[in-house]
mmCIF file with all atom_site columns, C-alpha atoms in Angstrom:
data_model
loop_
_atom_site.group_PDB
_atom_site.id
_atom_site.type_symbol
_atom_site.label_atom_id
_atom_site.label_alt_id
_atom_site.label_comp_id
_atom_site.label_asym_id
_atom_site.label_entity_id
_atom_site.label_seq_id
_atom_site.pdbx_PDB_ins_code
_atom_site.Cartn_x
_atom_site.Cartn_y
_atom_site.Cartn_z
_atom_site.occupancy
_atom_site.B_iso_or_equiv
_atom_site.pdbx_formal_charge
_atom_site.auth_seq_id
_atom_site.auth_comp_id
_atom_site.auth_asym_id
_atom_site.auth_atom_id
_atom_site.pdbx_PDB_model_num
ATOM 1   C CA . UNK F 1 1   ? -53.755 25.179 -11.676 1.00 0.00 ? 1   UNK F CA 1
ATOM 2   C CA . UNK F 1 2   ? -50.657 24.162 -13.917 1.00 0.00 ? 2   UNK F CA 1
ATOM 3   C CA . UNK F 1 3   ? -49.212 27.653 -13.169 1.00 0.00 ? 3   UNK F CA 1
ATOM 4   C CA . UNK F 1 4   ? -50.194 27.508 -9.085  1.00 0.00 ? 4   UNK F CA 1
ATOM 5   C CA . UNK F 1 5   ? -47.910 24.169 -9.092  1.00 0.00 ? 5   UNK F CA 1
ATOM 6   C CA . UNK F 1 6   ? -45.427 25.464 -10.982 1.00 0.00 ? 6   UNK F CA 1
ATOM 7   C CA . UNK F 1 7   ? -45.233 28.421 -9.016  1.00 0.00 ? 7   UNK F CA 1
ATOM 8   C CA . UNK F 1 8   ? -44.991 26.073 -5.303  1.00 0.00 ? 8   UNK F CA 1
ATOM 9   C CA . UNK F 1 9   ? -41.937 23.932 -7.555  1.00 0.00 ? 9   UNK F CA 1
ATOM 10  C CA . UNK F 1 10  ? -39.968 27.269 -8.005  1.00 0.00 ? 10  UNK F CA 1
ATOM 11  C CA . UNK F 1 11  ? -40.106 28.258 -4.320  1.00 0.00 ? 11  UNK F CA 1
ATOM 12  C CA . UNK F 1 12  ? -39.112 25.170 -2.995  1.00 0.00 ? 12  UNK F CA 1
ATOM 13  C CA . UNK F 1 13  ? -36.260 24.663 -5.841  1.00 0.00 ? 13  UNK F CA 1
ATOM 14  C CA . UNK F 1 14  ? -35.020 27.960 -4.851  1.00 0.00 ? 14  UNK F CA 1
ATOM 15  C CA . UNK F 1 15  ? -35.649 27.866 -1.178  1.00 0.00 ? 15  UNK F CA 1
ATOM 16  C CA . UNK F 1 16  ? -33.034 25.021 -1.052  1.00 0.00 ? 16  UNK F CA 1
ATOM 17  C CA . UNK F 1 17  ? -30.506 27.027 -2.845  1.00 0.00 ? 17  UNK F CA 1
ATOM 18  C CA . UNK F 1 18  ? -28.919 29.130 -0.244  1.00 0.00 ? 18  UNK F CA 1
ATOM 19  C CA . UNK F 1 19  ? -25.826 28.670 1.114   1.00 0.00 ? 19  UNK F CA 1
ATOM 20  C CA . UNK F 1 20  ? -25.437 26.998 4.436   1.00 0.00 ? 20  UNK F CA 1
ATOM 21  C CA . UNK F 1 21  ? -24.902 28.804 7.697   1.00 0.00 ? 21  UNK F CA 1
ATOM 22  C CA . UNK F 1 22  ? -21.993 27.333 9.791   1.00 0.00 ? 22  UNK F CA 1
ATOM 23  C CA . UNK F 1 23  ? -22.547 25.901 13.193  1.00 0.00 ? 23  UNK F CA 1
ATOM 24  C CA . UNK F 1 24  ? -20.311 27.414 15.684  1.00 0.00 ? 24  UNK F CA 1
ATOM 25  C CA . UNK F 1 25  ? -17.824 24.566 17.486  1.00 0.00 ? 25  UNK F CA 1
ATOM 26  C CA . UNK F 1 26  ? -18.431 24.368 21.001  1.00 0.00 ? 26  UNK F CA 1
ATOM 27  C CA . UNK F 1 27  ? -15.850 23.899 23.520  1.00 0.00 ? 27  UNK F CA 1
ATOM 28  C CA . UNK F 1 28  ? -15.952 19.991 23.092  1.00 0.00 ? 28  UNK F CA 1
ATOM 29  C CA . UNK F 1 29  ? -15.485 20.342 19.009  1.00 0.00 ? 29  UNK F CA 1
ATOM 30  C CA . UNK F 1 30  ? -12.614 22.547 19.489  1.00 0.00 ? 30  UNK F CA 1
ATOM 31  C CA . UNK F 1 31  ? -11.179 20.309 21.679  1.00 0.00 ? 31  UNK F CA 1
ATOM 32  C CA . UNK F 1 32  ? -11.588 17.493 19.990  1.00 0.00 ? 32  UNK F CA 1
ATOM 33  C CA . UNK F 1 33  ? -10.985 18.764 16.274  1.00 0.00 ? 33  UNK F CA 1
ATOM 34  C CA . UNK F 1 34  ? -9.196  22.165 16.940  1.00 0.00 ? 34  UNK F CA 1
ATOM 35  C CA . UNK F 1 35  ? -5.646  22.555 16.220  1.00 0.00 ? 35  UNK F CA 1
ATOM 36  C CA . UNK F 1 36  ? -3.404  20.346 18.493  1.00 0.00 ? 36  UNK F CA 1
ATOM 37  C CA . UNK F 1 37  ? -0.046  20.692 16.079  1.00 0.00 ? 37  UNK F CA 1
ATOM 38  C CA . UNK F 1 38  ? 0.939   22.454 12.577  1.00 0.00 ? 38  UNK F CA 1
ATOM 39  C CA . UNK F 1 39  ? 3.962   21.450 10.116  1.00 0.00 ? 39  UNK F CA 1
ATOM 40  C CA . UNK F 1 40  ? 5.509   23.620 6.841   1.00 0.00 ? 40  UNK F CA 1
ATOM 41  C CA . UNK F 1 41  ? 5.068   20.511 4.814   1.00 0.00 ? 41  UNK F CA 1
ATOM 42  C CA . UNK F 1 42  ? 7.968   19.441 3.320   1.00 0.00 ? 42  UNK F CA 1
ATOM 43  C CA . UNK F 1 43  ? 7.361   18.234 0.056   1.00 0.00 ? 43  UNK F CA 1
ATOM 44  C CA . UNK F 1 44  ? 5.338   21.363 -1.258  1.00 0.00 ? 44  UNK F CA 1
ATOM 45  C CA . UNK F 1 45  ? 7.270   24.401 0.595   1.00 0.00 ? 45  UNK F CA 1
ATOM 46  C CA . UNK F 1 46  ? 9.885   25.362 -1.689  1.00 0.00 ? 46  UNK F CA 1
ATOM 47  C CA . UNK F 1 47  ? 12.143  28.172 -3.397  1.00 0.00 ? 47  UNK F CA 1
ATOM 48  C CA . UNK F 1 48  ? 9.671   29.166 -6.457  1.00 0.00 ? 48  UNK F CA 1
ATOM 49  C CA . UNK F 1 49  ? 9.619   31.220 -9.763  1.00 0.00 ? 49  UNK F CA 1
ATOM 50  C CA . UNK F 1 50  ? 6.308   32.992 -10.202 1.00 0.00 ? 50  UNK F CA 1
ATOM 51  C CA . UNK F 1 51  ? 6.943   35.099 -12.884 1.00 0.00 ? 51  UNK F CA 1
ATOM 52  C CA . UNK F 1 52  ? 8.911   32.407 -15.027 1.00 0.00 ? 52  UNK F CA 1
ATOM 53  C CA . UNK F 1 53  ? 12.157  34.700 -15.901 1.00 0.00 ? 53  UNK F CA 1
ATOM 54  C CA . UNK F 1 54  ? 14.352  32.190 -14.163 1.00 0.00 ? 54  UNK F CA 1
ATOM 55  C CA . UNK F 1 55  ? 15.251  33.692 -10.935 1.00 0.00 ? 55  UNK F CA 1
ATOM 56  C CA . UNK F 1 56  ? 13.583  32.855 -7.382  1.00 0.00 ? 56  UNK F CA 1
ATOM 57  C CA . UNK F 1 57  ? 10.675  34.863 -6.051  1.00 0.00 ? 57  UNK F CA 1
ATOM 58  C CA . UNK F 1 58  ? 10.700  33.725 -3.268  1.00 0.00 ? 58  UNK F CA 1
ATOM 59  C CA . UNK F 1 59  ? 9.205   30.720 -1.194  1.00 0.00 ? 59  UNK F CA 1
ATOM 60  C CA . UNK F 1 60  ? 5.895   28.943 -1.753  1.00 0.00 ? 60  UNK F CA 1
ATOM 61  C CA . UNK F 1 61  ? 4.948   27.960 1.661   1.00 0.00 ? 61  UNK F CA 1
ATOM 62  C CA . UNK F 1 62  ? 2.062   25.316 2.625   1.00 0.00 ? 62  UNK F CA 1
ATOM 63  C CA . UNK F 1 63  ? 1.168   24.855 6.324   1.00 0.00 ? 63  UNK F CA 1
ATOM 64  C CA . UNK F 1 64  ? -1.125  22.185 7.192   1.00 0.00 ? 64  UNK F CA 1
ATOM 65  C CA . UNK F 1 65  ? -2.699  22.363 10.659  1.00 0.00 ? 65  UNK F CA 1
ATOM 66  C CA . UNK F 1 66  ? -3.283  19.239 12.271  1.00 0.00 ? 66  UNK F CA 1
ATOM 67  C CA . UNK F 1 67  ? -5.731  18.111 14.655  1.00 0.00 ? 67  UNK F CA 1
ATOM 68  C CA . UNK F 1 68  ? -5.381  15.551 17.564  1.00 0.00 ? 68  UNK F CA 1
ATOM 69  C CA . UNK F 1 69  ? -6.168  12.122 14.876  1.00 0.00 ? 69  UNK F CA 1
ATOM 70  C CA . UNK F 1 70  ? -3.200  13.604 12.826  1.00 0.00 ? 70  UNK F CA 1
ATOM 71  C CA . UNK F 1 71  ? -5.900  14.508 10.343  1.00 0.00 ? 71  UNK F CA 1
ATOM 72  C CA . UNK F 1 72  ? -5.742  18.269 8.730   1.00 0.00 ? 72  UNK F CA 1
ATOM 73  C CA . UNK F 1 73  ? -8.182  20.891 9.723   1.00 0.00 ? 73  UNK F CA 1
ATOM 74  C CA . UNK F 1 74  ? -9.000  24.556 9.701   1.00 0.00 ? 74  UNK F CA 1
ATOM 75  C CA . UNK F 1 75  ? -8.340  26.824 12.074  1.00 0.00 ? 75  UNK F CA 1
ATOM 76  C CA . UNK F 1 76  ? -8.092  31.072 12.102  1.00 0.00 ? 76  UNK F CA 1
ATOM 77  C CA . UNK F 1 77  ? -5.711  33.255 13.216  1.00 0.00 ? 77  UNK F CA 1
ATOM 78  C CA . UNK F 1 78  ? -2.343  34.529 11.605  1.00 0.00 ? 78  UNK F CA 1
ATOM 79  C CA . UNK F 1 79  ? 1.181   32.978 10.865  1.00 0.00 ? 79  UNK F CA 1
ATOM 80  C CA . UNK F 1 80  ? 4.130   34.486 10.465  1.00 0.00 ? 80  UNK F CA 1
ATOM 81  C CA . UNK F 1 81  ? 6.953   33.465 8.766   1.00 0.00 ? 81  UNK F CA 1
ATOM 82  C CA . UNK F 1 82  ? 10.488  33.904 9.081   1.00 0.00 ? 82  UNK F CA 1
ATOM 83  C CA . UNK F 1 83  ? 13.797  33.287 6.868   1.00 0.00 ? 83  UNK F CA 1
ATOM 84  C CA . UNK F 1 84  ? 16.987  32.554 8.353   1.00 0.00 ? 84  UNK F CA 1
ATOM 85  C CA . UNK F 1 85  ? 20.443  31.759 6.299   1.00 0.00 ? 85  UNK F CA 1
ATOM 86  C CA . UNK F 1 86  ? 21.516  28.216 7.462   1.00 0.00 ? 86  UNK F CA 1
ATOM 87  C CA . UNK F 1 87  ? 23.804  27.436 9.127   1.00 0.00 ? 87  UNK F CA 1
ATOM 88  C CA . UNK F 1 88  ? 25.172  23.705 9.571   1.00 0.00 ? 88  UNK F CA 1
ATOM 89  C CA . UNK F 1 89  ? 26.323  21.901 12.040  1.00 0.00 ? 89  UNK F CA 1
ATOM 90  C CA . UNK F 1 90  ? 24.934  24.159 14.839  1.00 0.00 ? 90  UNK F CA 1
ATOM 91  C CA . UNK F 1 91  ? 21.818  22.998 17.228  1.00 0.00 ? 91  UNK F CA 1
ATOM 92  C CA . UNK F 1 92  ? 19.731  25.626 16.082  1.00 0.00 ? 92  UNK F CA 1
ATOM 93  C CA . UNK F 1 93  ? 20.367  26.042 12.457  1.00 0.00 ? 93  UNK F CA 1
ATOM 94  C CA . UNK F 1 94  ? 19.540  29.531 12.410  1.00 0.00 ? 94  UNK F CA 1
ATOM 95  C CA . UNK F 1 95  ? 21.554  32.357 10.982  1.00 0.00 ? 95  UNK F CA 1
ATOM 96  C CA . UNK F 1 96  ? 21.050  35.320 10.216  1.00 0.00 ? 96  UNK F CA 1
ATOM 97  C CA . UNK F 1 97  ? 17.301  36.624 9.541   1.00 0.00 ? 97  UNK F CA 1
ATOM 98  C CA . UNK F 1 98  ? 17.358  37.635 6.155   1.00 0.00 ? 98  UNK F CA 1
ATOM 99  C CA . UNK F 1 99  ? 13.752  39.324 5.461   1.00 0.00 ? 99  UNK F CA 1
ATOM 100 C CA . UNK F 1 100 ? 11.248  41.033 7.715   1.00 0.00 ? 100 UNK F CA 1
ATOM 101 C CA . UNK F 1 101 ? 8.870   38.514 8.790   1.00 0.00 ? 101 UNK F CA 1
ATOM 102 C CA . UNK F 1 102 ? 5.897   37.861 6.863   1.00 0.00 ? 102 UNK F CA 1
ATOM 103 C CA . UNK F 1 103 ? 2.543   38.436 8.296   1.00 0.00 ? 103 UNK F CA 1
ATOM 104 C CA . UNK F 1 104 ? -0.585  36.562 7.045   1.00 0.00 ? 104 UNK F CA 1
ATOM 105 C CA . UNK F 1 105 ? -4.145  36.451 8.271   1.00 0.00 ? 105 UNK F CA 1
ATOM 106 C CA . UNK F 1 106 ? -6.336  33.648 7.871   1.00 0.00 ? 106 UNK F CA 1
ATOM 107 C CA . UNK F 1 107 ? -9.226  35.785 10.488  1.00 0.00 ? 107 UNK F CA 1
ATOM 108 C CA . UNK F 1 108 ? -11.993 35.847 7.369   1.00 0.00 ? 108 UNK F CA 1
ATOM 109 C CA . UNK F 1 109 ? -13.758 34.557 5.414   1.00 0.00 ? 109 UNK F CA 1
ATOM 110 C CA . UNK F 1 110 ? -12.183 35.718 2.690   1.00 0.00 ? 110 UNK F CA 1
ATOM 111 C CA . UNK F 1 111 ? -8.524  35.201 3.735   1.00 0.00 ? 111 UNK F CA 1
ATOM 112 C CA . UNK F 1 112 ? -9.773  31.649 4.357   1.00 0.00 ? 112 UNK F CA 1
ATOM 113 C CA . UNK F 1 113 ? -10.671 31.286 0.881   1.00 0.00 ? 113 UNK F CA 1
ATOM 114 C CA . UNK F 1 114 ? -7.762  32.576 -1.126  1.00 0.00 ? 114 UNK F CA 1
ATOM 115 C CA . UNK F 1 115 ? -5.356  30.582 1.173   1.00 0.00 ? 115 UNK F CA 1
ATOM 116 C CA . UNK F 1 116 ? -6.684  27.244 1.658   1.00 0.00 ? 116 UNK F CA 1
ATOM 117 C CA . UNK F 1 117 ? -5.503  24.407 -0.805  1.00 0.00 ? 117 UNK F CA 1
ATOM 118 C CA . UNK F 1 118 ? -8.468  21.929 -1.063  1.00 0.00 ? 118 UNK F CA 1
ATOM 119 C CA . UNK F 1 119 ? -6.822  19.335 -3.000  1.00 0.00 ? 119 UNK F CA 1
ATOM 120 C CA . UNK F 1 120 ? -3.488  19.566 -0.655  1.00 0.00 ? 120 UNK F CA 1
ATOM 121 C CA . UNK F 1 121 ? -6.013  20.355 2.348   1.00 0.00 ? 121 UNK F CA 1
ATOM 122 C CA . UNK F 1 122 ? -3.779  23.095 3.939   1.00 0.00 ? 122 UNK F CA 1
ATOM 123 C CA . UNK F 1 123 ? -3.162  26.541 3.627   1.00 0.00 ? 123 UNK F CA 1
ATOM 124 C CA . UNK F 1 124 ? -0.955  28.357 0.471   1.00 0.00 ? 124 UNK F CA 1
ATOM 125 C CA . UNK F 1 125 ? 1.305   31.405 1.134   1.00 0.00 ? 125 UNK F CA 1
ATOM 126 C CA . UNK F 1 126 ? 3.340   32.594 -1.598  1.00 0.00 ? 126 UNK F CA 1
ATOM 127 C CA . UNK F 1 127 ? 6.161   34.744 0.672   1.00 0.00 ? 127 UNK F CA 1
ATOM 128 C CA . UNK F 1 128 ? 7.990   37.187 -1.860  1.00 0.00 ? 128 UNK F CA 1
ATOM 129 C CA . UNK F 1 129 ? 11.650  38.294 -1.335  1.00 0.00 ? 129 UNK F CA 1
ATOM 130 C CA . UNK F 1 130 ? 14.723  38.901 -4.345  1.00 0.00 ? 130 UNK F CA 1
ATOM 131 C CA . UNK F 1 131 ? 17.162  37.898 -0.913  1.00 0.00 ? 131 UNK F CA 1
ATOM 132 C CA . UNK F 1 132 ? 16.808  34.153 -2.032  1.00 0.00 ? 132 UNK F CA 1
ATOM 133 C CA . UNK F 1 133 ? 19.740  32.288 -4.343  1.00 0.00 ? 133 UNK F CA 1
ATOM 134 C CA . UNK F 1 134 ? 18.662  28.803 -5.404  1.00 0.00 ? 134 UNK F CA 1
ATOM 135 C CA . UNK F 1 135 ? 21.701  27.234 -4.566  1.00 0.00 ? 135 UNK F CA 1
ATOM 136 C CA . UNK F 1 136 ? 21.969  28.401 -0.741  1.00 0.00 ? 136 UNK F CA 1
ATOM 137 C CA . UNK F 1 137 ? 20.097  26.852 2.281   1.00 0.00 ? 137 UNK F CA 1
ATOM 138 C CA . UNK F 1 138 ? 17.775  28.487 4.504   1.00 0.00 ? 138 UNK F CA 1
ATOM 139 C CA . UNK F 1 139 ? 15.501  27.810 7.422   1.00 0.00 ? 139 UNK F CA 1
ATOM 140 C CA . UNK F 1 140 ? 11.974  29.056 7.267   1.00 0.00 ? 140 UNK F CA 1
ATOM 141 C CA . UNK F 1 141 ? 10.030  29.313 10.932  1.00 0.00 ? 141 UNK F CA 1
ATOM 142 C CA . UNK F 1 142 ? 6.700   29.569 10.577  1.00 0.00 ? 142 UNK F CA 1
ATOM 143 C CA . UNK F 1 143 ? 4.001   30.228 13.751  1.00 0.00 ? 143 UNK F CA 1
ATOM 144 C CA . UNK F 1 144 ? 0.634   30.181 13.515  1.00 0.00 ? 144 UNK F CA 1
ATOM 145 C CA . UNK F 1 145 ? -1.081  32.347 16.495  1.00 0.00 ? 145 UNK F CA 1
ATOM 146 C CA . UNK F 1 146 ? -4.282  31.524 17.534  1.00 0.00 ? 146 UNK F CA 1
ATOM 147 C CA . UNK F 1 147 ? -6.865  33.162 19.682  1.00 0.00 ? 147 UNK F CA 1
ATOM 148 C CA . UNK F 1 148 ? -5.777  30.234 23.021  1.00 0.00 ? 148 UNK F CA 1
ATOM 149 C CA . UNK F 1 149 ? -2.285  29.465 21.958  1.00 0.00 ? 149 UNK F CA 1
ATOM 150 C CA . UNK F 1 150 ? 0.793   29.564 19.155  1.00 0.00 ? 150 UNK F CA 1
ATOM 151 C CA . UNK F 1 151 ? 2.276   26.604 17.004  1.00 0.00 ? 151 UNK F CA 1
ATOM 152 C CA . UNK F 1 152 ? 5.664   26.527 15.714  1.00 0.00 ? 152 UNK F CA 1
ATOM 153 C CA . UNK F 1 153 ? 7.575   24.465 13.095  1.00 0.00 ? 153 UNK F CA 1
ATOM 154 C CA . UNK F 1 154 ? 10.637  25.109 11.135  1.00 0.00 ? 154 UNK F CA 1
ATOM 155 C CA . UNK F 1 155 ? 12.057  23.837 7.705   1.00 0.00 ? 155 UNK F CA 1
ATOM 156 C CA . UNK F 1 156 ? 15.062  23.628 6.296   1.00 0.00 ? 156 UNK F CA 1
ATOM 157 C CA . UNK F 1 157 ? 14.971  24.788 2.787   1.00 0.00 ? 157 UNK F CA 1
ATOM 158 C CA . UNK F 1 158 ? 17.766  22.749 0.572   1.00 0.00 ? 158 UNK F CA 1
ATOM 159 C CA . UNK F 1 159 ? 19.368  24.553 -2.209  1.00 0.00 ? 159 UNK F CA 1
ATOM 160 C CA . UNK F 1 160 ? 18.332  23.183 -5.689  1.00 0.00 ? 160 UNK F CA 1
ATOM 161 C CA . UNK F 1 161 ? 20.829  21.486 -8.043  1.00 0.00 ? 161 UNK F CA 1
ATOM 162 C CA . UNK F 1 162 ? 21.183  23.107 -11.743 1.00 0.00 ? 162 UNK F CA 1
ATOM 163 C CA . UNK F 1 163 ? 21.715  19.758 -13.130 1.00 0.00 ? 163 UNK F CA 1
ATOM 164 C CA . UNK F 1 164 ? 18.551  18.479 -11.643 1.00 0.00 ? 164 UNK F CA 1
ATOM 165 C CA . UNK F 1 165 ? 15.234  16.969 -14.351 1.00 0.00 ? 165 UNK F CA 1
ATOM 166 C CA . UNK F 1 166 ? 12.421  18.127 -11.563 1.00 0.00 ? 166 UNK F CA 1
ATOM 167 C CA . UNK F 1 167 ? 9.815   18.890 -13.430 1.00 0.00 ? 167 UNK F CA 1
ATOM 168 C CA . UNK F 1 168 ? 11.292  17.806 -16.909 1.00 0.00 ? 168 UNK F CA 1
ATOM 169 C CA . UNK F 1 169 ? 8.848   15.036 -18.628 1.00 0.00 ? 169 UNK F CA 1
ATOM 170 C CA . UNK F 1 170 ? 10.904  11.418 -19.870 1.00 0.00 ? 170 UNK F CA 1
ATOM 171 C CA . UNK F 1 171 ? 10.058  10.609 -23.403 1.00 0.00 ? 171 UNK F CA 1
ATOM 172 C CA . UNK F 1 172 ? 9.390   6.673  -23.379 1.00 0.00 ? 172 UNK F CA 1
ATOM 173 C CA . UNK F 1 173 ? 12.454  5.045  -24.145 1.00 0.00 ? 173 UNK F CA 1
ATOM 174 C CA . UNK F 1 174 ? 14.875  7.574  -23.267 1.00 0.00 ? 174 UNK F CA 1
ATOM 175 C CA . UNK F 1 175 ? 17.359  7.904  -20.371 1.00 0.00 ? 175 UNK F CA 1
ATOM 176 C CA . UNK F 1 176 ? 17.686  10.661 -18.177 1.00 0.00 ? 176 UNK F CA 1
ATOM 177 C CA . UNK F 1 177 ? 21.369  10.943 -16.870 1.00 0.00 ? 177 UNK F CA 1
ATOM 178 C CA . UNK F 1 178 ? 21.722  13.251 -13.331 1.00 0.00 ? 178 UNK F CA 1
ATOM 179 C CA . UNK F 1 179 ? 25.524  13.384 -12.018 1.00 0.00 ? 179 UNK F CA 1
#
């Protein structure tokens, strides 16, 4: 009897432990919480050093896909992404390209997964080039195709100062002098 119950406790325990199946958005959803604008967010896309010898990588690049509210959602596709020198002054800042474009898929499941950024809730593409000086400007174009329709959105990468404390912690008490 003991065993019979205990038996009826497993199955249900471990009938509720799959994982769910998605629900397909239907032409309303997707209208109403598809995709409606993108942005290379500003704050986080930047000139980075992976390997931590002191020279640029490349660019760390997070795209946040927006939908109609202005709130960020999830959408699949590719983006590419493009690096231009910059060039001041002019109406389209765009120089000379100075890479190939990068190509990224976000089509699976999987690509899904290594890309997306839960805590920054938008997408994380580390784009790899030794063409990139710390000190220079650049634009980066990004567009994000999707099965109806593209996106676009540009940044304008600034260079970095040497003198610069980002990233440097302030003991209490003492002053950190920038010129």
């Amino acid at each position: 009897m003991i065993r019979g119950g205990l038996v009826i406790v497993l199955m249900v325990l471990l009938g509720g432990c799959h994982s769910p199946t998605p629900h397909p958005r239907d032409v309303n959803d997707q209208a109403m919480f598809g995709p409606s604008s993108m942005r290379v967010h500003p704050t986080f896309t930047r000139i980075k050093d992976w390997s931590g010898d002191g020279k640029p990588d490349g660019v760390e690049a997070l795209v946040e896909l927006q939908d109609q509210f202005g709130e960020p959602t999830r959408a699949s596709g590719k983006v590419i992404f493009e690096l231009f020198a910059y060039r001041p002054n002019f109406p389209d800042p765009r120089g000379a390209r100075l890479v190939n474009p990068w190509i990224a898929s976000l089509a699976t499941l999987e690509d899904q997964n290594a890309r997306w950024n839960k805590a920054l809730r938008a997408y994380d593409f580390q784009l790899g080039t030794d063409q990139i000086k710390p000190d220079k400007a650049y634009v980066l174009t990004a567009t994000f195709e999707l099965s109806n329709g593209r996106l676009f959105d540009r940044l304008i990468l600034e260079p970095t100062r040497q003198d610069a404390h980002v990233g440097k912690r302030q003991r209490a008490g003492e002053r950190v002098h920038t010129r």
